Amino acid sequence: MVILVTGGAGFLGSHLCERLLGQGHEVLCLDNFFTGRRRNVLHLMDNPHFELVRHDVVDPFKFEVDRIYNLACPASPVHYQYNPIKTVKTSVMGAINCLGLAKRVGARILQASTSEVYGDPEVHPQPESYRGNVNPIGLRACYDEGKRCAETLFFDYHRENKVDIRVVRIFNTYGPRMLPDDGRVVSNFIVQALKGEDITIYGDGSQTRSFCFMDDLLEGMMKMMEQNECVGPINIGNPNEFTIRQLAQTVIKKIDSKSSLVEMPLPSDDPTQRKPDISQAQKLLDWNPRIELEEGLDKTIPYFQEILEI
Ligand code: NAD
Ligand code: UDP
């Protein structure tokens, strides 16, 4: 198949391109390099089945493809809040452009949605049926509401135009190729611990997240794309829940770092708890995450050591 991956030069997108090429597909990687990097796909450039296109999903595009994975959107709060209006445009106009293309060429299309659609959840763990608790005017709204609107568009194109959609809601996923200045918690803590700098805990560190290693996530996402039973939305994540303080302590222990923990102000609307209910993915996709936090950190830390030359 010919497969378009928007956001294909980013952290998850570049690993996805690699896997799709490994399965023998033609891969078109489209990216505007906002948080993606050419170096993430440099090793794929010699592959005759790989093509890199510098383009912004906000502007229309046309390709003859069989599948579209729509991953284009900054995912770290630091990056998506840098230009919030652009973030909304990327999510909403990017979805419209991808869906318009899927409709024209009859491609199946998957949206990389997010646990952020649940906002600061009052239901724990979060099943797909939970409608969420998002502040529509807060600092995170550009991302949360942008992704919610993208889901709306996916389901309207599905109902109105019979577009063959799939929607996955991704919970905090980490691994090699995250940017060292990405701003998300796993990369921040590893970089700080490796450099012996203070580990920045926002708030008192009692807020929770459930961390999924990228290999598990990609397997679930690709299974979702290639099954015919359900369009989603479906949660993909690892349900093992940690406080942010526990994560910091685990990273310090793994790296045997001299770093100390310091508390910094908690950003507004920071969700207090997050953990996926993955019973749908277990049942419909026969999928389970396999790589727990300590093992995932062991696979991620060497990448940061290498790029930071530590
Ligand atoms: P990332 O920032 O590494 O990747 C996003 C990619 O999209 C980058 O390559 C970036 O340059 C590109 N991009 C951004 N705006 C664009 C635009 N207007 N046009 C073209 N390309 C654009 O982040 P990631 O973690 O790899 O996330 C990939 C997708 O998965 C995102 O849609 C994100 O919302 C979603 N997601 C990720 C997580 C996670 O924990 N990693 C969680 C939930 C959802
Ligand atoms: N966080 C933190 N220190 C950091 C970066 C993040 O304590 O240096 C916290 C953040 O406040 C949030 C959690 O870690 O409670 C996860 O943050 P991240 O930005 O990785 O993802 P999200 O909030 O979108 O889940």
Short mmCIF file of C-alpha atoms and ligand atoms in Angstrom, two decimals:
data_model
loop_
_atom_site.label_atom_id
_atom_site.label_comp_id
_atom_site.label_asym_id
_atom_site.label_seq_id
_atom_site.Cartn_x
_atom_site.Cartn_y
_atom_site.Cartn_z
CA MET A 1 0.00 0.00 0.00
CA VAL A 2 0.92 3.65 -0.32
CA ILE A 3 0.69 5.20 3.13
CA LEU A 4 0.77 8.89 4.08
CA VAL A 5 2.05 9.72 7.56
CA THR A 6 1.48 13.37 8.52
CA GLY A 7 3.84 14.44 11.29
CA GLY A 8 6.06 11.62 10.04
CA ALA A 9 9.34 13.28 11.05
CA GLY A 10 8.26 13.55 14.69
CA PHE A 11 8.86 11.21 17.61
CA LEU A 12 6.04 8.71 16.99
CA GLY A 13 5.71 9.44 13.26
CA SER A 14 9.31 8.54 12.44
CA HIS A 15 9.04 5.18 14.21
CA LEU A 16 5.75 4.55 12.41
CA CYS A 17 7.33 5.30 8.99
CA GLU A 18 10.12 2.85 9.83
CA ARG A 19 7.68 0.08 10.76
CA LEU A 20 5.50 0.63 7.68
CA LEU A 21 8.56 0.47 5.40
CA GLY A 22 9.54 -2.74 7.22
CA GLN A 23 6.18 -4.21 6.22
CA GLY A 24 6.92 -3.44 2.56
CA HIS A 25 4.72 -0.37 2.09
CA GLU A 26 5.45 2.84 0.19
CA VAL A 27 5.63 5.65 2.75
CA LEU A 28 5.03 9.35 2.18
CA CYS A 29 6.16 11.34 5.18
CA LEU A 30 4.69 14.85 5.37
CA ASP A 31 5.99 17.29 7.99
CA ASN A 32 6.57 21.02 8.50
CA PHE A 33 9.46 20.29 10.94
CA PHE A 34 7.94 22.32 13.78
CA THR A 35 8.82 19.65 16.36
CA GLY A 36 9.89 16.98 13.88
CA ARG A 37 13.46 16.70 12.64
CA ARG A 38 14.98 15.56 9.36
CA ARG A 39 17.51 13.54 11.40
CA ASN A 40 14.65 11.33 12.70
CA VAL A 41 14.13 9.99 9.17
CA LEU A 42 17.63 10.48 7.74
CA HIS A 43 18.28 6.73 7.88
CA LEU A 44 15.21 6.16 5.69
CA MET A 45 16.16 8.62 2.94
CA ASP A 46 18.04 6.04 0.85
CA ASN A 47 15.05 3.70 0.84
CA PRO A 48 13.39 3.95 -2.62
CA HIS A 49 9.99 3.33 -0.97
CA PHE A 50 10.31 6.40 1.27
CA GLU A 51 9.56 10.01 0.36
CA LEU A 52 9.83 13.06 2.61
CA VAL A 53 7.62 16.05 1.81
CA ARG A 54 8.04 19.37 3.59
CA HIS A 55 4.49 20.68 3.86
CA ASP A 56 2.06 22.13 6.39
CA VAL A 57 -1.20 20.21 6.92
CA VAL A 58 -3.02 23.53 7.21
CA ASP A 59 -2.53 23.96 3.44
CA PRO A 60 -4.32 21.48 1.15
CA PHE A 61 -2.39 18.60 -0.45
CA LYS A 62 -3.14 15.79 -2.88
CA PHE A 63 -1.57 12.35 -3.06
CA GLU A 64 -2.79 8.99 -4.32
CA VAL A 65 -2.72 6.91 -1.13
CA ASP A 66 -4.42 3.89 0.43
CA ARG A 67 -3.94 4.82 4.10
CA ILE A 68 -3.47 8.06 6.01
CA TYR A 69 -2.11 8.26 9.55
CA ASN A 70 -2.76 11.82 10.79
CA LEU A 71 -0.15 12.57 13.45
CA ALA A 72 0.71 16.16 12.54
CA CYS A 73 0.35 18.27 15.69
CA PRO A 74 2.77 19.34 18.42
CA ALA A 75 2.12 17.10 21.42
CA SER A 76 4.10 18.72 24.25
CA PRO A 77 2.31 21.44 26.26
CA VAL A 78 5.36 23.72 25.80
CA HIS A 79 5.20 23.41 22.02
CA TYR A 80 1.44 23.44 21.52
CA GLN A 81 1.10 26.54 23.72
CA TYR A 82 3.92 28.34 21.84
CA ASN A 83 1.46 29.37 19.10
CA PRO A 84 -1.97 28.23 20.31
CA ILE A 85 -3.88 29.58 17.31
CA LYS A 86 -1.61 27.62 14.99
CA THR A 87 -2.20 24.52 17.13
CA VAL A 88 -5.97 24.82 16.61
CA LYS A 89 -5.44 25.36 12.87
CA THR A 90 -3.16 22.33 12.66
CA SER A 91 -5.66 20.08 14.42
CA VAL A 92 -8.82 21.33 12.73
CA MET A 93 -7.69 22.36 9.24
CA GLY A 94 -5.22 19.47 9.19
CA ALA A 95 -8.09 17.07 9.90
CA ILE A 96 -10.27 18.69 7.21
CA ASN A 97 -7.47 18.45 4.63
CA CYS A 98 -6.67 14.84 5.52
CA LEU A 99 -10.32 13.82 5.56
CA GLY A 100 -10.97 15.60 2.24
CA LEU A 101 -8.11 13.65 0.71
CA ALA A 102 -9.34 10.36 2.22
CA LYS A 103 -12.79 11.04 0.78
CA ARG A 104 -11.44 11.85 -2.70
CA VAL A 105 -9.12 8.88 -3.03
CA GLY A 106 -11.08 6.39 -0.88
CA ALA A 107 -8.26 5.96 1.65
CA ARG A 108 -8.70 4.66 5.17
CA ILE A 109 -7.64 7.31 7.67
CA LEU A 110 -6.53 7.13 11.31
CA GLN A 111 -6.52 10.07 13.70
CA ALA A 112 -3.93 10.25 16.49
CA SER A 113 -6.23 11.67 19.13
CA THR A 114 -5.35 12.00 22.78
CA SER A 115 -6.25 11.36 26.39
CA GLU A 116 -6.42 15.18 26.61
CA VAL A 117 -9.97 14.91 25.21
CA TYR A 118 -10.86 13.79 28.77
CA GLY A 119 -9.37 17.01 30.21
CA ASP A 120 -8.96 16.88 34.00
CA PRO A 121 -10.98 13.68 34.36
CA GLU A 122 -13.57 13.15 37.08
CA VAL A 123 -13.92 9.48 36.09
CA HIS A 124 -10.96 7.23 36.83
CA PRO A 125 -9.68 5.27 34.95
CA GLN A 126 -11.00 6.83 31.75
CA PRO A 127 -13.17 4.65 29.45
CA GLU A 128 -13.90 5.81 25.89
CA SER A 129 -17.51 6.54 26.91
CA TYR A 130 -16.39 9.28 29.32
CA ARG A 131 -17.08 12.66 27.71
CA GLY A 132 -14.42 14.57 29.57
CA ASN A 133 -13.90 17.69 31.63
CA VAL A 134 -12.07 20.21 29.43
CA ASN A 135 -11.77 23.93 30.19
CA PRO A 136 -12.61 25.42 26.77
CA ILE A 137 -10.86 28.74 27.48
CA GLY A 138 -7.75 27.55 29.32
CA LEU A 139 -4.12 27.35 28.21
CA ARG A 140 -4.46 23.70 27.18
CA ALA A 141 -7.69 24.26 25.23
CA CYS A 142 -5.92 24.92 21.90
CA TYR A 143 -4.74 21.30 21.99
CA ASP A 144 -7.63 19.63 23.87
CA GLU A 145 -10.43 21.34 21.96
CA GLY A 146 -8.50 21.15 18.67
CA LYS A 147 -8.24 17.38 19.09
CA ARG A 148 -11.88 17.13 20.19
CA CYS A 149 -12.98 19.05 17.09
CA ALA A 150 -10.80 16.79 14.94
CA GLU A 151 -12.65 13.77 16.38
CA THR A 152 -15.96 15.51 15.58
CA LEU A 153 -14.83 16.02 11.99
CA PHE A 154 -13.74 12.38 11.68
CA PHE A 155 -17.14 11.13 12.78
CA ASP A 156 -19.04 13.65 10.61
CA TYR A 157 -17.04 12.67 7.51
CA HIS A 158 -17.73 9.04 8.44
CA ARG A 159 -21.49 9.59 8.79
CA GLU A 160 -21.93 12.06 5.92
CA ASN A 161 -19.38 10.80 3.38
CA LYS A 162 -18.76 7.21 4.44
CA VAL A 163 -15.07 7.92 4.97
CA ASP A 164 -13.37 4.85 6.44
CA ILE A 165 -12.07 6.26 9.74
CA ARG A 166 -10.18 4.98 12.77
CA VAL A 167 -9.62 7.05 15.92
CA VAL A 168 -7.13 6.19 18.67
CA ARG A 169 -6.80 8.14 21.92
CA ILE A 170 -3.14 8.01 22.87
CA PHE A 171 -2.10 8.23 26.55
CA ASN A 172 1.35 9.61 27.55
CA THR A 173 3.85 7.80 25.35
CA TYR A 174 7.64 8.13 25.54
CA GLY A 175 10.77 6.71 23.94
CA PRO A 176 13.82 7.45 21.77
CA ARG A 177 13.62 10.44 19.38
CA MET A 178 11.75 12.70 21.77
CA LEU A 179 13.44 16.10 21.62
CA PRO A 180 15.73 16.82 24.60
CA ASP A 181 13.91 20.17 24.95
CA ASP A 182 10.52 18.63 24.21
CA GLY A 183 9.20 19.76 27.60
CA ARG A 184 7.26 16.58 28.37
CA VAL A 185 7.92 14.98 31.70
CA VAL A 186 9.80 11.79 30.78
CA SER A 187 12.29 13.55 28.50
CA ASN A 188 12.68 16.49 30.92
CA PHE A 189 13.46 14.21 33.88
CA ILE A 190 15.90 12.01 31.94
CA VAL A 191 17.78 15.02 30.53
CA GLN A 192 17.91 16.74 33.92
CA ALA A 193 19.07 13.55 35.68
CA LEU A 194 21.77 12.91 33.06
CA LYS A 195 23.07 16.48 33.35
CA GLY A 196 22.89 16.40 37.17
CA GLU A 197 20.48 19.34 37.12
CA ASP A 198 17.51 19.80 39.44
CA ILE A 199 14.50 17.67 38.53
CA THR A 200 11.60 20.07 38.03
CA ILE A 201 8.46 18.75 39.68
CA TYR A 202 5.47 20.91 38.83
CA GLY A 203 3.22 21.23 41.88
CA ASP A 204 3.79 18.69 44.67
CA GLY A 205 4.23 15.80 42.24
CA SER A 206 1.13 13.96 43.46
CA GLN A 207 -0.57 14.22 40.05
CA THR A 208 -0.54 10.92 38.15
CA ARG A 209 0.13 9.76 34.60
CA SER A 210 0.34 6.28 33.04
CA PHE A 211 3.34 5.89 30.73
CA CYS A 212 3.37 3.80 27.57
CA PHE A 213 6.54 2.84 25.71
CA MET A 214 6.36 3.79 22.02
CA ASP A 215 6.72 0.22 20.64
CA ASP A 216 3.54 -0.83 22.47
CA LEU A 217 1.68 2.24 21.29
CA LEU A 218 2.66 1.75 17.64
CA GLU A 219 1.61 -1.88 17.71
CA GLY A 220 -1.83 -0.91 19.04
CA MET A 221 -2.21 1.95 16.58
CA MET A 222 -1.28 -0.20 13.56
CA LYS A 223 -3.60 -3.00 14.73
CA MET A 224 -6.40 -0.46 14.96
CA MET A 225 -5.74 0.72 11.40
CA GLU A 226 -5.79 -2.79 9.91
CA GLN A 227 -8.87 -4.28 11.64
CA ASN A 228 -12.39 -4.02 10.25
CA GLU A 229 -14.55 -4.33 13.37
CA CYS A 230 -14.44 -0.90 14.94
CA VAL A 231 -13.80 2.73 14.03
CA GLY A 232 -13.10 3.82 17.62
CA PRO A 233 -12.43 5.96 19.47
CA ILE A 234 -10.22 3.52 21.32
CA ASN A 235 -7.79 4.17 24.18
CA ILE A 236 -4.18 3.07 23.64
CA GLY A 237 -1.89 3.40 26.63
CA ASN A 238 -0.35 1.61 29.55
CA PRO A 239 -2.65 1.50 32.59
CA ASN A 240 0.20 1.36 35.12
CA GLU A 241 -0.22 4.65 36.98
CA PHE A 242 2.54 6.61 38.72
CA THR A 243 2.72 9.90 40.55
CA ILE A 244 5.09 12.38 38.94
CA ARG A 245 7.24 12.21 42.10
CA GLN A 246 7.50 8.40 41.70
CA LEU A 247 8.58 8.90 38.09
CA ALA A 248 11.30 11.35 39.19
CA GLN A 249 12.57 8.92 41.83
CA THR A 250 12.61 6.05 39.33
CA VAL A 251 14.58 8.08 36.78
CA ILE A 252 17.10 9.22 39.43
CA LYS A 253 17.60 5.62 40.58
CA LYS A 254 18.01 4.29 37.02
CA ILE A 255 20.61 6.90 36.13
CA ASP A 256 22.21 6.88 39.58
CA SER A 257 22.00 10.67 39.37
CA LYS A 258 22.97 13.27 41.95
CA SER A 259 20.04 15.48 40.92
CA SER A 260 17.66 16.83 43.58
CA LEU A 261 13.92 17.30 43.27
CA VAL A 262 12.66 20.88 43.20
CA GLU A 263 9.03 21.95 43.16
CA MET A 264 7.92 24.50 40.58
CA PRO A 265 4.48 26.10 40.09
CA LEU A 266 1.83 23.75 38.72
CA PRO A 267 0.67 24.91 35.25
CA SER A 268 -3.03 25.80 35.05
CA ASP A 269 -5.51 23.03 34.19
CA ASP A 270 -2.84 20.34 34.68
CA PRO A 271 -4.86 17.10 34.96
CA THR A 272 -4.61 15.63 38.47
CA GLN A 273 -4.92 12.00 37.38
CA ARG A 274 -4.82 9.97 34.20
CA LYS A 275 -5.04 6.25 33.50
CA PRO A 276 -6.56 4.54 30.49
CA ASP A 277 -9.27 1.93 30.66
CA ILE A 278 -7.94 -0.33 27.88
CA SER A 279 -10.61 -3.04 28.01
CA GLN A 280 -11.83 -2.07 24.50
CA ALA A 281 -8.35 -2.39 22.99
CA GLN A 282 -7.83 -5.70 24.81
CA LYS A 283 -11.12 -7.07 23.52
CA LEU A 284 -11.30 -5.66 19.99
CA LEU A 285 -7.62 -5.54 19.05
CA ASP A 286 -6.32 -8.33 21.28
CA TRP A 287 -3.73 -5.78 22.36
CA ASN A 288 -1.88 -5.32 25.63
CA PRO A 289 1.12 -3.16 26.46
CA ARG A 290 4.14 -5.33 27.28
CA ILE A 291 6.88 -2.90 28.24
CA GLU A 292 6.67 -1.54 31.76
CA LEU A 293 8.15 1.74 32.89
CA GLU A 294 11.56 0.52 34.13
CA GLU A 295 12.21 -1.45 30.93
CA GLY A 296 11.01 1.43 28.76
CA LEU A 297 13.34 3.82 30.59
CA ASP A 298 16.23 1.39 29.98
CA LYS A 299 15.46 1.62 26.26
CA THR A 300 15.10 5.41 26.30
CA ILE A 301 17.97 6.64 28.50
CA PRO A 302 20.78 5.46 26.12
CA TYR A 303 19.24 7.56 23.31
CA PHE A 304 19.45 10.71 25.43
CA GLN A 305 22.99 9.79 26.57
CA GLU A 306 23.97 9.55 22.93
CA ILE A 307 22.45 12.82 21.71
CA LEU A 308 23.64 14.73 24.78
CA GLU A 309 27.04 12.99 24.52
CA ILE A 310 26.98 12.05 28.22
P1 NAD B 1 5.90 15.26 17.94
O1 NAD B 1 5.79 16.70 18.31
O2 NAD B 1 7.24 14.62 17.98
O3 NAD B 1 5.29 15.01 16.49
C1 NAD B 1 4.41 15.86 15.84
C2 NAD B 1 4.87 16.03 14.40
O4 NAD B 1 3.93 16.82 13.69
C3 NAD B 1 6.22 16.75 14.30
O5 NAD B 1 7.03 16.08 13.37
C4 NAD B 1 5.84 18.13 13.80
O6 NAD B 1 6.86 18.79 13.08
C5 NAD B 1 4.63 17.81 12.93
N1 NAD B 1 3.74 18.95 12.74
C6 NAD B 1 3.26 19.80 13.66
N2 NAD B 1 2.46 20.71 13.10
C7 NAD B 1 2.43 20.43 11.77
C8 NAD B 1 1.79 21.02 10.66
N3 NAD B 1 1.01 22.11 10.79
N4 NAD B 1 1.98 20.47 9.43
C9 NAD B 1 2.78 19.39 9.27
N5 NAD B 1 3.42 18.79 10.29
C10 NAD B 1 3.24 19.30 11.53
O7 NAD B 1 4.89 14.50 18.90
P2 NAD B 1 4.49 12.96 19.01
O8 NAD B 1 4.56 12.61 20.44
O9 NAD B 1 5.22 12.15 18.03
O10 NAD B 1 2.95 13.01 18.62
C11 NAD B 1 2.45 12.57 17.39
C12 NAD B 1 0.93 12.64 17.41
O11 NAD B 1 0.42 11.80 18.45
C13 NAD B 1 0.39 14.05 17.66
O12 NAD B 1 -0.75 14.26 16.87
C14 NAD B 1 -0.01 14.00 19.12
O13 NAD B 1 -1.05 14.89 19.41
C15 NAD B 1 -0.45 12.55 19.28
N6 NAD B 1 -0.32 12.13 20.67
C16 NAD B 1 0.90 11.84 21.21
C17 NAD B 1 0.99 11.50 22.55
C18 NAD B 1 2.29 11.15 23.19
O14 NAD B 1 2.31 10.93 24.40
N7 NAD B 1 3.40 11.03 22.49
C19 NAD B 1 -0.17 11.46 23.35
C20 NAD B 1 -1.38 11.80 22.76
C21 NAD B 1 -1.46 12.11 21.42
N1 UDP B 2 5.73 17.81 34.66
C1 UDP B 2 6.63 18.03 35.69
N2 UDP B 2 7.88 18.47 35.37
C2 UDP B 2 8.27 18.68 34.09
C3 UDP B 2 7.38 18.42 33.03
C4 UDP B 2 6.09 18.01 33.37
O1 UDP B 2 6.30 17.84 36.87
O2 UDP B 2 9.45 19.07 33.90
C5 UDP B 2 4.38 17.31 35.00
C6 UDP B 2 3.23 18.09 34.38
O3 UDP B 2 2.88 19.17 35.20
C7 UDP B 2 2.16 17.03 34.31
C8 UDP B 2 2.94 15.73 34.07
O4 UDP B 2 4.26 15.99 34.47
O5 UDP B 2 1.49 16.94 35.54
C9 UDP B 2 2.92 15.26 32.61
O6 UDP B 2 3.34 16.36 31.83
P1 UDP B 2 3.59 16.25 30.26
O7 UDP B 2 3.85 17.63 29.78
O8 UDP B 2 4.58 15.20 29.98
O9 UDP B 2 2.23 15.69 29.67
P2 UDP B 2 0.67 16.01 29.92
O10 UDP B 2 0.50 16.99 31.03
O11 UDP B 2 0.21 16.55 28.63
O12 UDP B 2 0.12 14.69 30.27
#
